[in-house]
Amino acid sequence: MQCPHCGHNSSKVIDSRPTDDGRVIRRRRECENCGFRFTTFERVEVTPLLVIKKNGNREEFNREKLMKGIVRSAEKRPVSMNAITDLVDRVENRLRSSGESEVTSNEIGEYVMEDLASLDQIAYIRFASVYRQFKDMSVFYKELKEMMEKSGSNPTDNSGDK
Ligand SMILES: [Zn+2]
């Protein structure tokens, strides 16, 4: 990375962080010759990840779409946008680190639910009910009961400060 000040060819990275959508890495660099500091934005190469839907169709993994689904589930819940972004990051990393170029929408849903269950139970229930399309409410209540027993807490507890 050439220094914009003196043209020297080597610089050291002093700070490195992904931008909000995770596709671009912002780097603060310092020229090793003159000490000039500058910022670069470097695109992360991502290999396409295809999602196999329930009907067998493929579509490209869409982070925004996944994010929207979770935001909707977490509406009016004490879940911050940061927590949701982190969750989506974890899910996406998990999908990409599997090394597969295709994943099923089922896998994605399961990963989200696992993670969401420990974040907010109401959001989890909403997501699960949309995602699994519970046809039979008794199945839904059974899952809910199991989850409550597992976590040992009351999902209607709204003690988060407001
Ligand atoms: Zn320089």
mmCIF file of C-alpha atoms and ligand atoms in Angstrom:
data_model
loop_
_atom_site.group_PDB
_atom_site.id
_atom_site.type_symbol
_atom_site.label_atom_id
_atom_site.label_comp_id
_atom_site.label_asym_id
_atom_site.label_seq_id
_atom_site.Cartn_x
_atom_site.Cartn_y
_atom_site.Cartn_z
ATOM 1 C CA MET A 1 0.000 0.000 0.000
ATOM 2 C CA GLN A 2 1.722 3.130 -1.239
ATOM 3 C CA CYS A 3 1.968 6.107 1.082
ATOM 4 C CA PRO A 4 -0.067 9.016 -0.368
ATOM 5 C CA HIS A 5 2.374 11.438 1.222
ATOM 6 C CA CYS A 6 5.847 10.245 0.233
ATOM 7 C CA GLY A 7 5.130 7.333 -2.095
ATOM 8 C CA HIS A 8 6.982 4.799 0.052
ATOM 9 C CA ASN A 9 5.814 1.241 -0.533
ATOM 10 C CA SER A 10 5.490 -0.211 2.908
ATOM 11 C CA SER A 11 3.185 0.712 5.707
ATOM 12 C CA LYS A 12 2.121 -0.987 8.868
ATOM 13 C CA VAL A 13 -1.460 -1.574 9.882
ATOM 14 C CA ILE A 14 -2.321 0.106 13.172
ATOM 15 C CA ASP A 15 -6.019 -0.655 13.255
ATOM 16 C CA SER A 16 -8.248 -2.945 11.281
ATOM 17 C CA ARG A 17 -11.965 -3.394 11.503
ATOM 18 C CA PRO A 18 -14.799 -4.477 9.270
ATOM 19 C CA THR A 19 -17.349 -1.901 8.218
ATOM 20 C CA ASP A 20 -20.969 -2.427 9.205
ATOM 21 C CA ASP A 21 -21.869 -4.853 6.468
ATOM 22 C CA GLY A 22 -18.675 -6.849 6.986
ATOM 23 C CA ARG A 23 -17.776 -6.760 3.300
ATOM 24 C CA VAL A 24 -15.144 -4.095 3.557
ATOM 25 C CA ILE A 25 -12.239 -3.880 5.966
ATOM 26 C CA ARG A 26 -11.225 -0.430 7.087
ATOM 27 C CA ARG A 27 -7.516 -0.190 7.862
ATOM 28 C CA ARG A 28 -5.555 2.588 9.476
ATOM 29 C CA ARG A 29 -2.033 2.465 8.150
ATOM 30 C CA GLU A 30 1.157 4.236 9.016
ATOM 31 C CA CYS A 31 3.908 4.808 6.474
ATOM 32 C CA GLU A 32 7.146 3.173 7.593
ATOM 33 C CA ASN A 33 9.157 5.909 5.970
ATOM 34 C CA CYS A 34 7.537 9.219 6.924
ATOM 35 C CA GLY A 35 5.006 8.136 9.554
ATOM 36 C CA PHE A 36 2.063 9.563 7.623
ATOM 37 C CA ARG A 37 -1.212 7.948 8.620
ATOM 38 C CA PHE A 38 -3.908 7.082 6.130
ATOM 39 C CA THR A 39 -6.986 4.902 5.860
ATOM 40 C CA THR A 40 -7.706 2.242 3.288
ATOM 41 C CA PHE A 41 -10.888 0.348 2.579
ATOM 42 C CA GLU A 42 -10.277 -3.151 1.328
ATOM 43 C CA ARG A 43 -12.956 -5.329 -0.109
ATOM 44 C CA VAL A 44 -13.199 -8.795 1.335
ATOM 45 C CA GLU A 45 -13.397 -11.465 -1.326
ATOM 46 C CA VAL A 46 -16.384 -13.598 -0.591
ATOM 47 C CA THR A 47 -17.193 -16.704 -2.529
ATOM 48 C CA PRO A 48 -20.876 -16.943 -3.298
ATOM 49 C CA LEU A 49 -22.888 -19.033 -0.926
ATOM 50 C CA LEU A 50 -26.048 -20.580 -2.289
ATOM 51 C CA VAL A 51 -29.056 -21.330 -0.187
ATOM 52 C CA ILE A 52 -31.176 -24.316 -1.131
ATOM 53 C CA LYS A 53 -34.760 -23.462 -0.345
ATOM 54 C CA LYS A 54 -37.454 -25.900 0.711
ATOM 55 C CA ASN A 55 -38.772 -26.133 -2.863
ATOM 56 C CA GLY A 56 -35.281 -26.942 -4.174
ATOM 57 C CA ASN A 57 -34.630 -23.535 -5.723
ATOM 58 C CA ARG A 58 -31.276 -21.907 -5.087
ATOM 59 C CA GLU A 59 -30.689 -18.295 -4.272
ATOM 60 C CA GLU A 60 -27.647 -16.416 -3.107
ATOM 61 C CA PHE A 61 -27.278 -16.060 0.652
ATOM 62 C CA ASN A 62 -28.749 -12.720 1.581
ATOM 63 C CA ARG A 63 -27.481 -11.251 4.814
ATOM 64 C CA GLU A 64 -29.908 -8.338 4.761
ATOM 65 C CA LYS A 65 -32.875 -10.624 4.367
ATOM 66 C CA LEU A 66 -31.770 -12.743 7.308
ATOM 67 C CA MET A 67 -31.174 -9.618 9.356
ATOM 68 C CA LYS A 68 -34.671 -8.294 8.583
ATOM 69 C CA GLY A 69 -36.257 -11.539 9.699
ATOM 70 C CA ILE A 70 -34.466 -11.350 13.022
ATOM 71 C CA VAL A 71 -35.209 -7.653 13.492
ATOM 72 C CA ARG A 72 -38.886 -8.412 12.955
ATOM 73 C CA SER A 73 -38.755 -11.199 15.542
ATOM 74 C CA ALA A 74 -37.013 -8.967 18.048
ATOM 75 C CA GLU A 75 -39.382 -6.027 17.633
ATOM 76 C CA LYS A 76 -40.131 -4.270 20.938
ATOM 77 C CA ARG A 77 -37.732 -6.562 22.744
ATOM 78 C CA PRO A 78 -34.623 -5.494 24.649
ATOM 79 C CA VAL A 79 -32.368 -6.686 21.829
ATOM 80 C CA SER A 80 -29.927 -4.157 20.414
ATOM 81 C CA MET A 81 -29.063 -3.790 16.759
ATOM 82 C CA ASN A 82 -25.493 -4.689 17.729
ATOM 83 C CA ALA A 83 -26.619 -7.964 19.221
ATOM 84 C CA ILE A 84 -28.532 -8.755 16.032
ATOM 85 C CA THR A 85 -25.566 -7.853 13.837
ATOM 86 C CA ASP A 86 -23.310 -10.060 15.972
ATOM 87 C CA LEU A 87 -25.774 -12.891 15.693
ATOM 88 C CA VAL A 88 -25.928 -12.603 11.906
ATOM 89 C CA ASP A 89 -22.102 -12.478 11.846
ATOM 90 C CA ARG A 90 -21.874 -15.676 13.861
ATOM 91 C CA VAL A 91 -24.394 -17.431 11.641
ATOM 92 C CA GLU A 92 -22.702 -16.265 8.450
ATOM 93 C CA ASN A 93 -19.250 -17.263 9.735
ATOM 94 C CA ARG A 94 -20.573 -20.649 10.680
ATOM 95 C CA LEU A 95 -22.048 -21.140 7.213
ATOM 96 C CA ARG A 96 -18.955 -19.937 5.404
ATOM 97 C CA SER A 97 -16.478 -21.795 7.585
ATOM 98 C CA SER A 98 -18.223 -25.060 6.758
ATOM 99 C CA GLY A 99 -16.456 -24.808 3.395
ATOM 100 C CA GLU A 100 -19.629 -25.792 1.562
ATOM 101 C CA SER A 101 -20.790 -23.614 -1.305
ATOM 102 C CA GLU A 102 -24.426 -24.594 -0.729
ATOM 103 C CA VAL A 103 -26.404 -24.696 2.485
ATOM 104 C CA THR A 104 -30.049 -25.441 3.075
ATOM 105 C CA SER A 105 -32.434 -22.812 4.401
ATOM 106 C CA ASN A 106 -33.113 -25.321 7.180
ATOM 107 C CA GLU A 107 -29.529 -25.170 8.407
ATOM 108 C CA ILE A 108 -29.621 -21.390 8.478
ATOM 109 C CA GLY A 109 -32.870 -21.398 10.414
ATOM 110 C CA GLU A 110 -31.513 -23.881 12.936
ATOM 111 C CA TYR A 111 -28.342 -21.847 13.477
ATOM 112 C CA VAL A 112 -30.349 -18.675 13.993
ATOM 113 C CA MET A 113 -32.713 -20.358 16.413
ATOM 114 C CA GLU A 114 -29.897 -21.855 18.470
ATOM 115 C CA ASP A 115 -28.307 -18.473 18.833
ATOM 116 C CA LEU A 116 -31.516 -16.501 19.281
ATOM 117 C CA ALA A 117 -32.731 -18.796 22.047
ATOM 118 C CA SER A 118 -29.930 -17.633 24.306
ATOM 119 C CA LEU A 119 -30.390 -13.993 23.318
ATOM 120 C CA ASP A 120 -34.109 -13.438 23.782
ATOM 121 C CA GLN A 121 -36.766 -16.056 24.254
ATOM 122 C CA ILE A 122 -39.669 -14.072 22.854
ATOM 123 C CA ALA A 123 -37.683 -13.242 19.732
ATOM 124 C CA TYR A 124 -36.779 -16.900 19.481
ATOM 125 C CA ILE A 125 -40.406 -17.991 19.717
ATOM 126 C CA ARG A 126 -41.495 -15.484 17.093
ATOM 127 C CA PHE A 127 -38.716 -16.505 14.742
ATOM 128 C CA ALA A 128 -39.346 -20.191 15.290
ATOM 129 C CA SER A 129 -43.074 -19.875 14.745
ATOM 130 C CA VAL A 130 -42.592 -18.102 11.425
ATOM 131 C CA TYR A 131 -39.717 -20.281 10.397
ATOM 132 C CA ARG A 132 -41.103 -23.655 11.294
ATOM 133 C CA GLN A 133 -44.637 -22.673 10.285
ATOM 134 C CA PHE A 134 -46.123 -24.638 13.128
ATOM 135 C CA LYS A 135 -49.266 -26.155 11.763
ATOM 136 C CA ASP A 136 -50.181 -27.651 15.048
ATOM 137 C CA MET A 137 -50.084 -25.316 18.022
ATOM 138 C CA SER A 138 -49.517 -28.207 20.398
ATOM 139 C CA VAL A 139 -46.142 -28.833 18.753
ATOM 140 C CA PHE A 140 -45.345 -25.201 19.261
ATOM 141 C CA TYR A 141 -46.272 -25.253 22.948
ATOM 142 C CA LYS A 142 -44.315 -28.439 23.459
ATOM 143 C CA GLU A 143 -41.185 -26.774 22.103
ATOM 144 C CA LEU A 144 -41.842 -23.702 24.138
ATOM 145 C CA LYS A 145 -42.196 -25.757 27.280
ATOM 146 C CA GLU A 146 -39.003 -27.657 26.577
ATOM 147 C CA MET A 147 -37.137 -24.468 26.021
ATOM 148 C CA MET A 148 -38.408 -22.941 29.263
ATOM 149 C CA GLU A 149 -37.405 -26.023 31.184
ATOM 150 C CA LYS A 150 -33.979 -26.014 29.603
ATOM 151 C CA SER A 151 -33.297 -22.394 30.473
ATOM 152 C CA GLY A 152 -35.175 -22.472 33.757
ATOM 153 C CA SER A 153 -36.678 -19.063 33.258
ATOM 154 C CA ASN A 154 -39.958 -17.479 32.412
ATOM 155 C CA PRO A 155 -40.184 -16.250 28.815
ATOM 156 C CA THR A 156 -42.807 -13.652 29.713
ATOM 157 C CA ASP A 157 -40.445 -12.035 32.190
ATOM 158 C CA ASN A 158 -39.960 -8.540 30.894
ATOM 159 C CA SER A 159 -37.506 -7.348 33.487
ATOM 160 C CA GLY A 160 -35.160 -5.693 31.010
ATOM 161 C CA ASP A 161 -34.965 -2.025 31.899
ATOM 162 C CA LYS A 162 -37.135 0.153 29.782
HETATM 163 ZN ZN ZN B 1 5.272 8.147 3.678
#
